């Protein structure tokens, strides 16, 4: 074997990064957005979907008709086809996407109703940590991430007064000149002890870098450096979905009240560096031809697209079910609460409770002439479950969804 060929073979043999190959197109998903009782318009919901897809590494084209096709719409719901193959995913993400959406394609919801709620789709992909990691190429080992994405020249900033955590945090980041956005990367260590006293001991780690589509990519690691789905409840960072909702559209710079610590750069220099990085990131985003609008409103639209599914109002459920949801919720004795983040939404219930009401009522609806679910087999129907929240530490039977597939697949690459 010639030396050059041998070297190429060794490179492929030693790397975990997938090599894109020709393959069948990604599937087209039939999705439903419930417009009734929503704080969003269809245009805003569509923009929120583009934002959410970009958080998974996609670059949705500006002509939305190339990847979204409305099939049915009325005052209550819009059913549309999402062409995943046209959304602009990196080919290296395709295997992970197929694994993530196959349960949706095989679900009772798809088989009998013919569509799946867009919120359920996002909860099974973007807000399912192991699926998110696989789709965005997260490194399984923190040291491997460090070797790939942190340069030899770094600065460190000490967070002794955080807007997020009571614990001290040490942030290591690549220093200038950041000739490309891919050179912007952060390693945040959180732990016990005091950075000012010099007895700080890191316990868990978060990393942030920038994908080619201009969105931030997040991952969290335990003390041993292994990738984990979320930082435990002792730290408010939670799962990657929580990172997205906190960091929003731009790199966060913290608070000027933070006193930093001896031996670390001060806040003014930290802020200067972050502003320079934001300027470079903004300039890169301005070069992209995409349906994504990089401002916090679109970030909020993406949040609401999922939150309105996770915590539906009785009005929304009435549109989903073609029934008086408020009466059904009361009859089942379900607990309702106010949406503290979006008070204008009024009373809400959890999706888990809503799904249980649906299962309970389905036998009656399936036998009601003219009802949306007339003739729907109710004996074995089960809604495809999701995590109960898109930011909290994952728990329950869906906490490890996609974990085995992640570890058996290729990882440590970046869209």
PDB file of N, CA and C in Angstrom, residues 201-272:
ATOM      1  N   UNK A 201     -12.908  23.052  42.804  1.00  0.00           N
ATOM      2  CA  UNK A 201     -12.793  21.696  42.277  1.00  0.00           C
ATOM      3  C   UNK A 201     -13.960  21.441  41.320  1.00  0.00           C
ATOM      4  N   UNK A 202     -13.705  21.300  39.997  1.00  0.00           N
ATOM      5  CA  UNK A 202     -14.803  21.120  39.041  1.00  0.00           C
ATOM      6  C   UNK A 202     -15.503  19.780  39.202  1.00  0.00           C
ATOM      7  N   UNK A 203     -16.817  19.808  39.022  1.00  0.00           N
ATOM      8  CA  UNK A 203     -17.638  18.601  39.146  1.00  0.00           C
ATOM      9  C   UNK A 203     -18.303  18.250  37.821  1.00  0.00           C
ATOM     10  N   UNK A 204     -18.787  19.257  37.114  1.00  0.00           N
ATOM     11  CA  UNK A 204     -19.432  19.007  35.841  1.00  0.00           C
ATOM     12  C   UNK A 204     -19.023  20.080  34.840  1.00  0.00           C
ATOM     13  N   UNK A 205     -19.255  19.778  33.575  1.00  0.00           N
ATOM     14  CA  UNK A 205     -18.708  20.595  32.498  1.00  0.00           C
ATOM     15  C   UNK A 205     -19.763  20.833  31.418  1.00  0.00           C
ATOM     16  N   UNK A 206     -19.779  22.043  30.893  1.00  0.00           N
ATOM     17  CA  UNK A 206     -20.607  22.383  29.737  1.00  0.00           C
ATOM     18  C   UNK A 206     -19.691  22.917  28.644  1.00  0.00           C
ATOM     19  N   UNK A 207     -19.990  22.570  27.403  1.00  0.00           N
ATOM     20  CA  UNK A 207     -19.208  23.112  26.292  1.00  0.00           C
ATOM     21  C   UNK A 207     -20.149  23.762  25.282  1.00  0.00           C
ATOM     22  N   UNK A 208     -19.647  24.807  24.661  1.00  0.00           N
ATOM     23  CA  UNK A 208     -20.384  25.528  23.619  1.00  0.00           C
ATOM     24  C   UNK A 208     -19.428  25.781  22.465  1.00  0.00           C
ATOM     25  N   UNK A 209     -19.864  25.473  21.264  1.00  0.00           N
ATOM     26  CA  UNK A 209     -19.140  25.914  20.079  1.00  0.00           C
ATOM     27  C   UNK A 209     -20.168  26.356  19.038  1.00  0.00           C
ATOM     28  N   UNK A 210     -19.692  26.745  17.868  1.00  0.00           N
ATOM     29  CA  UNK A 210     -20.580  27.326  16.852  1.00  0.00           C
ATOM     30  C   UNK A 210     -20.634  26.430  15.624  1.00  0.00           C
ATOM     31  N   UNK A 211     -21.844  26.111  15.191  1.00  0.00           N
ATOM     32  CA  UNK A 211     -22.031  25.327  13.974  1.00  0.00           C
ATOM     33  C   UNK A 211     -21.938  26.238  12.754  1.00  0.00           C
ATOM     34  N   UNK A 212     -21.773  25.652  11.589  1.00  0.00           N
ATOM     35  CA  UNK A 212     -21.585  26.457  10.378  1.00  0.00           C
ATOM     36  C   UNK A 212     -22.821  27.274  10.024  1.00  0.00           C
ATOM     37  N   UNK A 213     -23.990  26.882  10.563  1.00  0.00           N
ATOM     38  CA  UNK A 213     -25.206  27.650  10.287  1.00  0.00           C
ATOM     39  C   UNK A 213     -25.384  28.835  11.238  1.00  0.00           C
ATOM     40  N   UNK A 214     -24.379  29.093  12.083  1.00  0.00           N
ATOM     41  CA  UNK A 214     -24.431  30.254  12.963  1.00  0.00           C
ATOM     42  C   UNK A 214     -25.112  30.037  14.292  1.00  0.00           C
ATOM     43  N   UNK A 215     -25.545  28.814  14.572  1.00  0.00           N
ATOM     44  CA  UNK A 215     -26.176  28.532  15.858  1.00  0.00           C
ATOM     45  C   UNK A 215     -25.164  27.903  16.814  1.00  0.00           C
ATOM     46  N   UNK A 216     -25.401  28.116  18.093  1.00  0.00           N
ATOM     47  CA  UNK A 216     -24.562  27.518  19.115  1.00  0.00           C
ATOM     48  C   UNK A 216     -24.914  26.042  19.297  1.00  0.00           C
ATOM     49  N   UNK A 217     -23.900  25.258  19.647  1.00  0.00           N
ATOM     50  CA  UNK A 217     -24.080  23.841  19.919  1.00  0.00           C
ATOM     51  C   UNK A 217     -23.660  23.572  21.354  1.00  0.00           C
ATOM     52  N   UNK A 218     -24.427  22.749  22.064  1.00  0.00           N
ATOM     53  CA  UNK A 218     -24.216  22.551  23.493  1.00  0.00           C
ATOM     54  C   UNK A 218     -24.036  21.070  23.824  1.00  0.00           C
ATOM     55  N   UNK A 219     -23.243  20.814  24.850  1.00  0.00           N
ATOM     56  CA  UNK A 219     -23.107  19.463  25.390  1.00  0.00           C
ATOM     57  C   UNK A 219     -22.673  19.573  26.846  1.00  0.00           C
ATOM     58  N   UNK A 220     -23.015  18.556  27.642  1.00  0.00           N
ATOM     59  CA  UNK A 220     -22.650  18.547  29.058  1.00  0.00           C
ATOM     60  C   UNK A 220     -21.971  17.223  29.399  1.00  0.00           C
ATOM     61  N   UNK A 221     -21.020  17.294  30.335  1.00  0.00           N
ATOM     62  CA  UNK A 221     -20.193  16.149  30.694  1.00  0.00           C
ATOM     63  C   UNK A 221     -20.105  16.020  32.211  1.00  0.00           C
ATOM     64  N   UNK A 222     -19.883  14.784  32.665  1.00  0.00           N
ATOM     65  CA  UNK A 222     -19.729  14.576  34.104  1.00  0.00           C
ATOM     66  C   UNK A 222     -18.271  14.781  34.516  1.00  0.00           C
ATOM     67  N   UNK A 223     -17.972  14.533  35.796  1.00  0.00           N
ATOM     68  CA  UNK A 223     -16.639  14.794  36.332  1.00  0.00           C
ATOM     69  C   UNK A 223     -15.569  13.937  35.680  1.00  0.00           C
ATOM     70  N   UNK A 224     -15.970  12.764  35.165  1.00  0.00           N
ATOM     71  CA  UNK A 224     -15.027  11.876  34.503  1.00  0.00           C
ATOM     72  C   UNK A 224     -14.853  12.213  33.026  1.00  0.00           C
ATOM     73  N   UNK A 225     -15.618  13.185  32.530  1.00  0.00           N
ATOM     74  CA  UNK A 225     -15.493  13.600  31.147  1.00  0.00           C
ATOM     75  C   UNK A 225     -16.399  12.876  30.183  1.00  0.00           C
ATOM     76  N   UNK A 226     -17.344  12.079  30.693  1.00  0.00           N
ATOM     77  CA  UNK A 226     -18.267  11.350  29.818  1.00  0.00           C
ATOM     78  C   UNK A 226     -19.492  12.204  29.510  1.00  0.00           C
ATOM     79  N   UNK A 227     -19.948  12.129  28.270  1.00  0.00           N
ATOM     80  CA  UNK A 227     -21.144  12.858  27.857  1.00  0.00           C
ATOM     81  C   UNK A 227     -22.346  12.368  28.645  1.00  0.00           C
ATOM     82  N   UNK A 228     -23.153  13.298  29.144  1.00  0.00           N
ATOM     83  CA  UNK A 228     -24.361  12.951  29.889  1.00  0.00           C
ATOM     84  C   UNK A 228     -25.535  13.743  29.327  1.00  0.00           C
ATOM     85  N   UNK A 229     -26.743  13.262  29.587  1.00  0.00           N
ATOM     86  CA  UNK A 229     -27.926  13.912  29.028  1.00  0.00           C
ATOM     87  C   UNK A 229     -28.221  15.246  29.682  1.00  0.00           C
ATOM     88  N   UNK A 230     -27.806  15.409  30.934  1.00  0.00           N
ATOM     89  CA  UNK A 230     -28.095  16.654  31.656  1.00  0.00           C
ATOM     90  C   UNK A 230     -27.236  16.732  32.901  1.00  0.00           C
ATOM     91  N   UNK A 231     -26.976  17.950  33.339  1.00  0.00           N
ATOM     92  CA  UNK A 231     -26.339  18.153  34.636  1.00  0.00           C
ATOM     93  C   UNK A 231     -27.403  17.971  35.703  1.00  0.00           C
ATOM     94  N   UNK A 232     -27.108  17.253  36.775  1.00  0.00           N
ATOM     95  CA  UNK A 232     -28.134  16.943  37.789  1.00  0.00           C
ATOM     96  C   UNK A 232     -28.808  18.178  38.364  1.00  0.00           C
ATOM     97  N   UNK A 233     -29.835  17.917  39.151  1.00  0.00           N
ATOM     98  CA  UNK A 233     -30.646  18.999  39.712  1.00  0.00           C
ATOM     99  C   UNK A 233     -29.870  19.941  40.614  1.00  0.00           C
ATOM    100  N   UNK A 234     -28.680  19.549  41.013  1.00  0.00           N
ATOM    101  CA  UNK A 234     -27.863  20.436  41.852  1.00  0.00           C
ATOM    102  C   UNK A 234     -27.392  21.655  41.076  1.00  0.00           C
ATOM    103  N   UNK A 235     -27.546  21.638  39.766  1.00  0.00           N
ATOM    104  CA  UNK A 235     -27.126  22.758  38.910  1.00  0.00           C
ATOM    105  C   UNK A 235     -28.290  23.091  37.990  1.00  0.00           C
ATOM    106  N   UNK A 236     -28.673  24.351  37.860  1.00  0.00           N
ATOM    107  CA  UNK A 236     -29.858  24.713  37.077  1.00  0.00           C
ATOM    108  C   UNK A 236     -29.680  24.616  35.566  1.00  0.00           C
ATOM    109  N   UNK A 237     -28.484  24.256  35.080  1.00  0.00           N
ATOM    110  CA  UNK A 237     -28.272  24.211  33.641  1.00  0.00           C
ATOM    111  C   UNK A 237     -29.153  23.165  32.971  1.00  0.00           C
ATOM    112  N   UNK A 238     -29.402  22.042  33.642  1.00  0.00           N
ATOM    113  CA  UNK A 238     -30.289  21.035  33.093  1.00  0.00           C
ATOM    114  C   UNK A 238     -29.729  20.372  31.852  1.00  0.00           C
ATOM    115  N   UNK A 239     -30.608  20.120  30.888  1.00  0.00           N
ATOM    116  CA  UNK A 239     -30.236  19.448  29.651  1.00  0.00           C
ATOM    117  C   UNK A 239     -29.911  20.490  28.565  1.00  0.00           C
ATOM    118  N   UNK A 240     -29.401  20.050  27.400  1.00  0.00           N
ATOM    119  CA  UNK A 240     -29.058  21.020  26.351  1.00  0.00           C
ATOM    120  C   UNK A 240     -30.204  21.957  25.976  1.00  0.00           C
ATOM    121  N   UNK A 241     -31.446  21.469  26.033  1.00  0.00           N
ATOM    122  CA  UNK A 241     -32.580  22.337  25.722  1.00  0.00           C
ATOM    123  C   UNK A 241     -32.639  23.543  26.637  1.00  0.00           C
ATOM    124  N   UNK A 242     -32.247  23.361  27.889  1.00  0.00           N
ATOM    125  CA  UNK A 242     -32.213  24.480  28.830  1.00  0.00           C
ATOM    126  C   UNK A 242     -31.118  25.462  28.448  1.00  0.00           C
ATOM    127  N   UNK A 243     -29.981  24.933  27.966  1.00  0.00           N
ATOM    128  CA  UNK A 243     -28.903  25.821  27.508  1.00  0.00           C
ATOM    129  C   UNK A 243     -29.399  26.716  26.381  1.00  0.00           C
ATOM    130  N   UNK A 244     -30.137  26.135  25.444  1.00  0.00           N
ATOM    131  CA  UNK A 244     -30.636  26.899  24.297  1.00  0.00           C
ATOM    132  C   UNK A 244     -31.568  28.020  24.740  1.00  0.00           C
ATOM    133  N   UNK A 245     -32.426  27.719  25.689  1.00  0.00           N
ATOM    134  CA  UNK A 245     -33.417  28.704  26.112  1.00  0.00           C
ATOM    135  C   UNK A 245     -32.785  29.821  26.927  1.00  0.00           C
ATOM    136  N   UNK A 246     -31.630  29.520  27.555  1.00  0.00           N
ATOM    137  CA  UNK A 246     -30.955  30.545  28.354  1.00  0.00           C
ATOM    138  C   UNK A 246     -30.019  31.380  27.479  1.00  0.00           C
ATOM    139  N   UNK A 247     -29.259  30.708  26.621  1.00  0.00           N
ATOM    140  CA  UNK A 247     -28.313  31.425  25.774  1.00  0.00           C
ATOM    141  C   UNK A 247     -29.001  32.102  24.592  1.00  0.00           C
ATOM    142  N   UNK A 248     -30.199  31.664  24.254  1.00  0.00           N
ATOM    143  CA  UNK A 248     -31.021  32.291  23.227  1.00  0.00           C
ATOM    144  C   UNK A 248     -30.252  32.445  21.919  1.00  0.00           C
ATOM    145  N   UNK A 249     -30.262  33.633  21.365  1.00  0.00           N
ATOM    146  CA  UNK A 249     -29.709  33.797  20.031  1.00  0.00           C
ATOM    147  C   UNK A 249     -28.251  34.192  19.982  1.00  0.00           C
ATOM    148  N   UNK A 250     -27.676  34.624  21.118  1.00  0.00           N
ATOM    149  CA  UNK A 250     -26.321  35.156  21.085  1.00  0.00           C
ATOM    150  C   UNK A 250     -25.481  34.603  22.229  1.00  0.00           C
ATOM    151  N   UNK A 251     -24.203  34.847  22.168  1.00  0.00           N
ATOM    152  CA  UNK A 251     -23.294  34.429  23.219  1.00  0.00           C
ATOM    153  C   UNK A 251     -23.545  35.300  24.450  1.00  0.00           C
ATOM    154  N   UNK A 252     -23.720  34.657  25.581  1.00  0.00           N
ATOM    155  CA  UNK A 252     -24.027  35.389  26.803  1.00  0.00           C
ATOM    156  C   UNK A 252     -22.755  35.958  27.438  1.00  0.00           C
ATOM    157  N   UNK A 253     -22.871  37.150  28.015  1.00  0.00           N
ATOM    158  CA  UNK A 253     -21.699  37.759  28.633  1.00  0.00           C
ATOM    159  C   UNK A 253     -21.831  37.919  30.148  1.00  0.00           C
ATOM    160  N   UNK A 254     -22.952  37.492  30.733  1.00  0.00           N
ATOM    161  CA  UNK A 254     -23.070  37.519  32.190  1.00  0.00           C
ATOM    162  C   UNK A 254     -23.375  38.897  32.730  1.00  0.00           C
ATOM    163  N   UNK A 255     -22.877  39.162  33.925  1.00  0.00           N
ATOM    164  CA  UNK A 255     -23.195  40.420  34.598  1.00  0.00           C
ATOM    165  C   UNK A 255     -21.928  41.177  34.980  1.00  0.00           C
ATOM    166  N   UNK A 256     -21.970  42.491  34.825  1.00  0.00           N
ATOM    167  CA  UNK A 256     -20.823  43.338  35.180  1.00  0.00           C
ATOM    168  C   UNK A 256     -20.569  43.333  36.682  1.00  0.00           C
ATOM    169  N   UNK A 257     -21.543  42.866  37.468  1.00  0.00           N
ATOM    170  CA  UNK A 257     -21.362  42.839  38.919  1.00  0.00           C
ATOM    171  C   UNK A 257     -20.428  41.716  39.360  1.00  0.00           C
ATOM    172  N   UNK A 258     -20.152  40.787  38.435  1.00  0.00           N
ATOM    173  CA  UNK A 258     -19.272  39.677  38.784  1.00  0.00           C
ATOM    174  C   UNK A 258     -17.846  40.183  39.051  1.00  0.00           C
ATOM    175  N   UNK A 259     -17.270  39.881  40.195  1.00  0.00           N
ATOM    176  CA  UNK A 259     -15.941  40.413  40.521  1.00  0.00           C
ATOM    177  C   UNK A 259     -14.795  39.604  39.930  1.00  0.00           C
ATOM    178  N   UNK A 260     -15.066  38.494  39.229  1.00  0.00           N
ATOM    179  CA  UNK A 260     -14.032  37.610  38.700  1.00  0.00           C
ATOM    180  C   UNK A 260     -13.139  37.158  39.857  1.00  0.00           C
ATOM    181  N   UNK A 261     -11.884  36.887  39.595  1.00  0.00           N
ATOM    182  CA  UNK A 261     -10.979  36.425  40.652  1.00  0.00           C
ATOM    183  C   UNK A 261      -9.547  36.669  40.219  1.00  0.00           C
ATOM    184  N   UNK A 262      -8.649  36.717  41.171  1.00  0.00           N
ATOM    185  CA  UNK A 262      -7.241  36.939  40.889  1.00  0.00           C
ATOM    186  C   UNK A 262      -6.706  35.827  39.989  1.00  0.00           C
ATOM    187  N   UNK A 263      -5.930  36.232  38.979  1.00  0.00           N
ATOM    188  CA  UNK A 263      -5.362  35.257  38.065  1.00  0.00           C
ATOM    189  C   UNK A 263      -6.197  35.013  36.826  1.00  0.00           C
ATOM    190  N   UNK A 264      -7.398  35.613  36.783  1.00  0.00           N
ATOM    191  CA  UNK A 264      -8.292  35.477  35.639  1.00  0.00           C
ATOM    192  C   UNK A 264      -8.527  36.863  35.028  1.00  0.00           C
ATOM    193  N   UNK A 265      -8.948  36.896  33.752  1.00  0.00           N
ATOM    194  CA  UNK A 265      -9.243  38.192  33.144  1.00  0.00           C
ATOM    195  C   UNK A 265     -10.418  38.836  33.862  1.00  0.00           C
ATOM    196  N   UNK A 266     -10.466  40.171  33.866  1.00  0.00           N
ATOM    197  CA  UNK A 266     -11.549  40.865  34.553  1.00  0.00           C
ATOM    198  C   UNK A 266     -12.771  40.971  33.640  1.00  0.00           C
ATOM    199  N   UNK A 267     -13.866  41.491  34.223  1.00  0.00           N
ATOM    200  CA  UNK A 267     -15.120  41.522  33.476  1.00  0.00           C
ATOM    201  C   UNK A 267     -15.026  42.394  32.233  1.00  0.00           C
ATOM    202  N   UNK A 268     -14.387  43.540  32.317  1.00  0.00           N
ATOM    203  CA  UNK A 268     -14.330  44.442  31.166  1.00  0.00           C
ATOM    204  C   UNK A 268     -13.640  43.783  29.973  1.00  0.00           C
ATOM    205  N   UNK A 269     -12.566  43.040  30.253  1.00  0.00           N
ATOM    206  CA  UNK A 269     -11.869  42.354  29.169  1.00  0.00           C
ATOM    207  C   UNK A 269     -12.711  41.190  28.650  1.00  0.00           C
ATOM    208  N   UNK A 270     -13.380  40.483  29.562  1.00  0.00           N
ATOM    209  CA  UNK A 270     -14.292  39.402  29.162  1.00  0.00           C
ATOM    210  C   UNK A 270     -15.404  39.947  28.271  1.00  0.00           C
ATOM    211  N   UNK A 271     -16.027  41.028  28.692  1.00  0.00           N
ATOM    212  CA  UNK A 271     -17.108  41.618  27.913  1.00  0.00           C
ATOM    213  C   UNK A 271     -16.605  42.063  26.539  1.00  0.00           C
ATOM    214  N   UNK A 272     -15.432  42.641  26.486  1.00  0.00           N
ATOM    215  CA  UNK A 272     -14.851  43.083  25.216  1.00  0.00           C
ATOM    216  C   UNK A 272     -14.679  41.894  24.276  1.00  0.00           C
TER     217      UNK A 272
END
